[in-house]
Amino acid sequence: MTRISALIAAALSASGAQAFPAPRQANASWPGFGGLQYWFSFGDSYTQTGFDVNGTQPSADNPFGNPTYPGWTSSNGPNWVGYLTYKYNASLLQTYNLAYGGATVDSALVKPYADTVISLKQQVEDEFVPKYGSAAASKVWESDNTLFSVWIGINDVGNSYWSQNTTLIDAIFTQYSGLVEQLYTSGARNFLFLNVPPIERSPLTTGQGEDSVSLEKTAVADFNERITNLATSLEEKHADTSVFTFDTYTLFNQILDDPTSHTQTAALKNTTGYCTDYENGTSEQNTTVAACGVPVNEYFWLNTLHPTFPVHDAVASELSKQLSSCTNCTSTIRRRWQLTR
């Protein structure tokens, strides 16, 4: 191991993150961030923009397809998908965002808040595969110009952590891995996995007391370790993949501890609570209600669980740096977002 790699591994260990195997030979699947032309994203409300697979499709003139940018988000403004597509992109990036608010990996394993929620399983099997998969008539993307991202687990953890049911989590990841395999079979080669942020610090959990905070923190750590293992296993199983991981847990903690640690969040004033006058969104991104103390865009939390758009801006900014720094990079030890501050 080189001195730089050793320092990276030490930093990961100190921050509680998971280290990765040593670098391996680069493959042709990763075109560099600037070489991407298409992006398929999957997930929950942290990612959702309201895309309808039967509506207007992404194009050079309209990279989001539908709805109109920034779409229907949970951030009171653009979310990380919008920022990465329109602000931090290194090329024209046509984005197919199949994420759905409230999603879990599989609704049969962890029930979402409503039966109408489209799970990750449904996003892959019922929407992506028939509409955009390798056998689809409308397929326009290729393996070497497309990124596939998954940010899932917030609702899986939030709706199950109290049960401490490891058998359930095993089943979730068996399903998760199987869905990733389906994407691979359809031609996906460039993968991005985002882990679960510190939702134990959200008002939803802190309001339930210290026991809930402790239980959920443990559950998040376990879920994130499994995401690391999933990513590593995928790369080991398929030598022609490029697998990126992004540590939202560390990034969110940085911002919660010190909003000025990132330019995009430097104006945040309230990182612990939320204002009920803002919780369902506001007409303007800087709406001010006197009773709330500060404008909506100076809150970290829009409501009990969802961060405001400056946080998403920081996610996209850091992610773009990671993707841009790996032009010929295929080793996860280099591809994991690092704490540099």
Coordinates of C-alpha atoms in Angstrom, one line a residue:
M1 CA 0.0 0.0 0.0
T2 CA 1.3 3.4 -0.9
R3 CA 1.7 6.1 1.7
I4 CA -1.3 8.0 0.2
S5 CA -3.4 4.9 0.3
A6 CA -2.4 4.2 3.8
L7 CA -3.4 7.8 4.8
I8 CA -6.8 7.3 3.1
A9 CA -7.4 4.1 4.9
A10 CA -6.4 5.7 8.2
A11 CA -8.8 8.6 7.6
L12 CA -11.6 6.2 6.8
S13 CA -10.9 4.2 10.0
A14 CA -10.9 7.3 12.1
S15 CA -14.2 8.6 10.6
G16 CA -15.9 5.2 11.1
A17 CA -16.2 4.6 7.4
Q18 CA -15.4 1.4 5.6
A19 CA -12.1 0.8 3.9
F20 CA -12.0 -0.8 0.4
P21 CA -9.7 -3.2 -1.4
A22 CA -6.6 -2.1 -3.3
P23 CA -6.8 -0.6 -6.8
R24 CA -7.3 -2.9 -9.8
Q25 CA -6.8 -2.4 -13.5
A26 CA -9.0 0.3 -15.1
N27 CA -11.7 -0.9 -17.5
A28 CA -13.4 0.8 -20.4
S29 CA -16.9 1.2 -18.9
W30 CA -16.2 4.5 -17.1
P31 CA -16.0 7.3 -19.6
G32 CA -15.1 10.0 -17.0
F33 CA -17.6 12.4 -15.6
G34 CA -17.4 14.5 -18.7
G35 CA -18.2 11.5 -20.9
L36 CA -21.5 10.6 -19.3
Q37 CA -24.6 11.3 -21.5
Y38 CA -27.3 9.5 -19.6
W39 CA -28.2 8.9 -15.9
F40 CA -30.7 6.6 -14.4
S41 CA -31.4 7.4 -10.7
F42 CA -33.4 5.3 -8.2
G43 CA -34.4 6.0 -4.7
D44 CA -36.9 7.8 -2.4
S45 CA -38.0 11.3 -1.5
Y46 CA -34.4 12.5 -1.1
T47 CA -34.0 11.8 -4.9
Q48 CA -37.5 12.1 -6.3
T49 CA -38.3 14.8 -8.8
G50 CA -41.7 13.4 -10.0
F51 CA -40.5 11.9 -13.3
D52 CA -43.2 9.9 -15.2
V53 CA -41.8 7.2 -17.4
N54 CA -44.8 7.7 -19.8
G55 CA -44.4 11.5 -20.0
T56 CA -41.9 13.7 -21.9
Q57 CA -38.6 12.0 -22.1
P58 CA -35.2 13.6 -21.4
S59 CA -33.5 15.2 -24.4
A60 CA -30.7 17.6 -25.2
D61 CA -33.1 20.5 -25.0
N62 CA -34.8 19.2 -21.8
P63 CA -32.4 17.0 -19.8
F64 CA -35.0 16.3 -17.1
G65 CA -37.8 15.3 -19.5
N66 CA -40.7 15.8 -17.0
P67 CA -41.8 17.6 -14.9
T68 CA -40.3 21.1 -15.4
Y69 CA -37.0 21.6 -13.5
P70 CA -36.6 21.4 -10.5
G71 CA -39.5 19.0 -10.4
W72 CA -41.4 17.9 -7.3
T73 CA -38.8 17.6 -4.6
S74 CA -38.7 17.3 -0.8
S75 CA -36.1 20.1 -0.4
N76 CA -38.1 23.3 -1.1
G77 CA -36.0 23.8 -4.2
P78 CA -33.7 21.7 -6.5
N79 CA -32.4 18.4 -5.0
W80 CA -29.0 16.8 -5.6
V81 CA -30.2 15.2 -8.9
G82 CA -31.2 18.6 -10.3
Y83 CA -28.0 20.2 -9.1
L84 CA -25.8 17.5 -10.6
T85 CA -27.8 17.5 -13.9
Y86 CA -27.9 21.3 -14.4
K87 CA -25.3 23.0 -12.2
Y88 CA -22.3 20.6 -11.6
N89 CA -22.6 18.5 -14.8
A90 CA -19.5 18.2 -16.9
S91 CA -21.5 17.3 -20.0
L92 CA -25.0 17.3 -21.3
L93 CA -26.6 14.8 -18.9
Q94 CA -30.0 13.4 -19.8
T95 CA -31.5 12.2 -16.5
Y96 CA -34.2 9.6 -16.0
N97 CA -35.1 9.9 -12.3
L98 CA -37.2 6.9 -11.3
A99 CA -37.1 7.6 -7.6
Y100 CA -40.3 7.8 -5.6
G101 CA -41.0 9.5 -2.3
G102 CA -41.4 7.0 0.6
A103 CA -39.7 4.1 -1.2
T104 CA -38.2 1.2 0.5
V105 CA -36.2 -1.5 -1.2
D106 CA -39.2 -3.8 -1.3
S107 CA -42.6 -2.9 0.0
A108 CA -43.3 -6.5 0.9
L109 CA -40.3 -6.4 3.3
V110 CA -40.7 -2.9 4.8
K111 CA -44.0 -1.3 4.3
P112 CA -44.0 2.3 3.1
Y113 CA -46.3 5.0 4.3
A114 CA -48.8 4.3 1.5
D115 CA -49.6 1.4 -0.7
T116 CA -49.2 3.6 -3.8
V117 CA -45.5 4.1 -3.1
I118 CA -43.2 2.7 -5.8
S119 CA -40.5 0.7 -4.2
L120 CA -37.0 0.2 -5.5
K121 CA -38.0 -3.2 -6.7
Q122 CA -40.9 -1.7 -8.7
Q123 CA -38.7 1.1 -10.0
V124 CA -36.3 -1.5 -11.5
E125 CA -38.6 -4.3 -12.5
D126 CA -41.8 -2.5 -13.5
E127 CA -40.4 0.8 -14.9
F128 CA -36.7 0.6 -15.9
V129 CA -36.5 -2.9 -17.3
P130 CA -39.6 -2.8 -19.6
K131 CA -39.2 0.9 -20.6
Y132 CA -35.4 1.3 -20.8
G133 CA -33.7 -2.1 -20.4
S134 CA -31.5 -3.8 -22.9
A135 CA -34.6 -5.3 -24.8
A136 CA -36.6 -2.1 -24.8
A137 CA -37.4 -0.5 -28.1
S138 CA -36.8 3.0 -26.7
K139 CA -33.3 2.2 -25.4
V140 CA -31.0 5.1 -26.3
W141 CA -28.2 4.7 -23.8
E142 CA -25.0 2.5 -23.8
S143 CA -23.1 0.8 -21.0
D144 CA -20.1 3.2 -21.5
N145 CA -22.0 6.5 -21.4
T146 CA -24.5 6.0 -18.6
L147 CA -24.5 6.2 -14.8
F148 CA -26.8 4.2 -12.6
S149 CA -27.3 5.6 -9.0
V150 CA -29.2 4.3 -6.0
W151 CA -29.8 6.2 -2.8
I152 CA -32.1 4.0 -0.7
G153 CA -32.4 2.9 2.9
I154 CA -33.7 6.0 4.7
N155 CA -37.2 4.5 4.9
D156 CA -36.0 1.0 5.3
V157 CA -34.1 2.0 8.5
G158 CA -36.7 4.5 9.7
N159 CA -39.6 2.1 9.4
S160 CA -37.8 -0.9 11.0
Y161 CA -34.9 0.1 13.3
W162 CA -37.0 -0.3 16.4
S163 CA -37.4 -4.0 15.8
Q164 CA -33.7 -4.7 15.6
N165 CA -34.5 -7.5 13.2
T166 CA -31.2 -8.5 11.5
T167 CA -33.1 -11.3 9.6
L168 CA -35.2 -8.6 7.9
I169 CA -32.1 -6.5 7.0
D170 CA -30.5 -9.7 5.5
A171 CA -33.6 -10.1 3.3
I172 CA -33.6 -6.5 2.3
F173 CA -30.0 -6.7 1.0
T174 CA -30.7 -10.0 -0.7
Q175 CA -33.3 -8.2 -2.7
Y176 CA -31.2 -5.1 -3.1
S177 CA -28.3 -7.1 -4.6
G178 CA -30.7 -9.0 -6.9
L179 CA -32.0 -5.7 -8.2
V180 CA -28.5 -4.4 -8.9
E181 CA -27.9 -7.7 -10.8
Q182 CA -30.9 -7.0 -12.9
L183 CA -29.5 -3.6 -13.8
Y184 CA -26.2 -5.2 -14.7
T185 CA -27.9 -7.8 -16.9
S186 CA -29.7 -4.9 -18.6
G187 CA -26.3 -3.4 -19.5
A188 CA -25.5 -1.1 -16.5
R189 CA -21.8 -1.0 -15.8
N190 CA -21.2 2.3 -14.0
F191 CA -22.8 2.3 -10.5
L192 CA -23.1 4.9 -7.7
F193 CA -24.3 4.0 -4.3
L194 CA -25.1 6.7 -1.7
N195 CA -25.4 5.6 1.9
V196 CA -27.9 6.6 4.5
P197 CA -27.4 10.0 6.1
P198 CA -27.5 10.5 9.9
I199 CA -31.3 10.4 10.2
E200 CA -30.9 9.8 13.9
R201 CA -30.2 13.5 14.1
S202 CA -33.4 14.5 12.3
P203 CA -36.2 16.1 14.3
L204 CA -38.3 13.0 13.7
T205 CA -36.0 10.9 15.8
T206 CA -34.5 13.4 18.2
G207 CA -38.1 14.2 19.3
Q208 CA -38.6 10.6 20.4
G209 CA -35.8 10.6 22.9
E210 CA -32.2 9.3 23.4
D211 CA -33.1 5.6 23.2
S212 CA -34.6 6.1 19.7
V213 CA -31.6 8.1 18.6
S214 CA -29.2 5.4 19.8
L215 CA -31.2 2.6 18.2
E216 CA -31.5 4.3 14.9
K217 CA -27.8 5.3 14.9
T218 CA -26.8 1.7 15.3
A219 CA -29.3 0.6 12.6
V220 CA -27.9 3.2 10.1
A221 CA -24.3 2.1 10.8
D222 CA -25.3 -1.5 10.0
F223 CA -27.2 -0.6 6.9
N224 CA -24.3 1.5 5.6
E225 CA -21.8 -1.2 6.2
R226 CA -24.0 -3.5 4.2
I227 CA -24.1 -1.0 1.3
T228 CA -20.3 -0.9 1.4
N229 CA -20.2 -4.7 1.2
L230 CA -22.8 -4.7 -1.6
A231 CA -20.6 -2.3 -3.7
T232 CA -17.5 -4.2 -3.0
S233 CA -19.1 -7.5 -3.9
L234 CA -20.5 -6.1 -7.2
E235 CA -17.1 -5.0 -8.3
E236 CA -15.4 -8.2 -7.3
K237 CA -18.1 -10.3 -9.1
H238 CA -18.1 -8.2 -12.3
A239 CA -14.7 -7.0 -13.4
D240 CA -16.2 -4.8 -16.1
T241 CA -18.0 -2.5 -13.6
S242 CA -17.0 0.8 -12.2
V243 CA -18.6 1.2 -8.7
F244 CA -18.7 4.5 -6.9
T245 CA -19.8 5.0 -3.3
F246 CA -20.6 8.3 -1.7
D247 CA -20.7 8.9 2.1
T248 CA -23.7 11.1 2.8
Y249 CA -23.4 10.2 6.5
T250 CA -20.1 12.0 6.9
L251 CA -21.1 14.9 4.7
F252 CA -24.4 15.5 6.6
N253 CA -22.5 15.3 10.0
Q254 CA -20.0 17.8 8.8
I255 CA -22.8 20.3 7.9
L256 CA -24.8 19.6 11.0
D257 CA -21.7 20.2 13.2
D258 CA -20.5 23.2 11.2
P259 CA -22.6 24.6 8.3
T260 CA -19.7 26.8 7.3
S261 CA -17.7 23.6 6.4
H262 CA -19.3 23.8 3.0
T263 CA -19.9 27.0 0.9
Q264 CA -23.4 25.8 -0.1
T265 CA -24.6 25.5 3.5
A266 CA -22.6 28.4 5.1
A267 CA -25.8 30.5 5.6
L268 CA -27.7 27.8 7.6
K269 CA -28.6 29.0 11.1
N270 CA -30.8 26.2 12.4
T271 CA -29.5 22.7 12.2
T272 CA -31.6 20.9 14.9
G273 CA -35.2 21.9 14.4
Y274 CA -37.8 22.9 11.8
C275 CA -40.6 25.4 11.5
T276 CA -44.2 24.1 10.9
D277 CA -44.9 27.2 8.8
Y278 CA -42.3 25.9 6.3
E279 CA -42.7 22.1 6.6
N280 CA -44.9 21.6 3.5
G281 CA -42.8 23.9 1.3
T282 CA -43.0 27.6 0.6
S283 CA -43.8 29.8 -2.4
E284 CA -40.3 31.2 -2.5
Q285 CA -37.0 29.5 -1.6
N286 CA -36.2 32.3 0.8
T287 CA -39.6 32.8 2.3
T288 CA -39.5 34.3 5.8
V289 CA -42.1 33.8 8.5
A290 CA -41.4 35.9 11.6
A291 CA -42.4 33.1 14.0
C292 CA -39.8 30.8 12.4
G293 CA -36.9 33.1 13.3
V294 CA -35.0 32.8 10.1
P295 CA -35.9 32.3 6.4
V296 CA -36.7 28.8 5.2
N297 CA -33.4 28.5 3.4
E298 CA -31.5 29.0 6.6
Y299 CA -32.9 25.8 8.1
F300 CA -31.1 22.5 7.6
W301 CA -34.4 20.6 8.1
L302 CA -37.4 21.6 6.1
N303 CA -39.6 19.3 8.2
T304 CA -39.1 16.3 10.5
L305 CA -36.9 14.3 8.0
H306 CA -36.0 16.2 4.8
P307 CA -33.1 18.6 4.4
T308 CA -33.5 21.9 2.5
F309 CA -32.0 22.6 -0.9
P310 CA -28.6 24.0 0.3
V311 CA -27.8 20.6 1.7
H312 CA -28.6 18.9 -1.6
D313 CA -26.4 21.6 -3.3
A314 CA -23.5 20.5 -1.1
V315 CA -24.1 16.8 -1.9
A316 CA -24.1 17.5 -5.7
S317 CA -21.0 19.7 -5.4
E318 CA -19.0 17.1 -3.5
L319 CA -20.2 14.3 -5.7
S320 CA -19.2 16.1 -8.9
K321 CA -15.7 16.5 -7.5
Q322 CA -15.5 12.8 -6.8
L323 CA -16.7 11.8 -10.2
S324 CA -14.5 14.3 -11.9
S325 CA -11.4 13.2 -10.1
C326 CA -11.7 9.7 -11.4
T327 CA -11.2 9.9 -15.1
N328 CA -9.4 6.6 -15.2
C329 CA -10.2 5.5 -11.7
T330 CA -11.9 2.1 -11.0
S331 CA -10.7 1.3 -7.5
T332 CA -13.2 1.9 -4.7
I333 CA -10.4 3.0 -2.4
R334 CA -10.0 6.0 -4.7
R335 CA -13.6 6.4 -5.7
R336 CA -15.0 6.8 -2.2
W337 CA -15.7 10.4 -1.2
Q338 CA -13.0 11.4 1.2
L339 CA -13.1 13.8 4.2
T340 CA -10.7 16.5 3.1
R341 CA -11.5 19.3 5.5

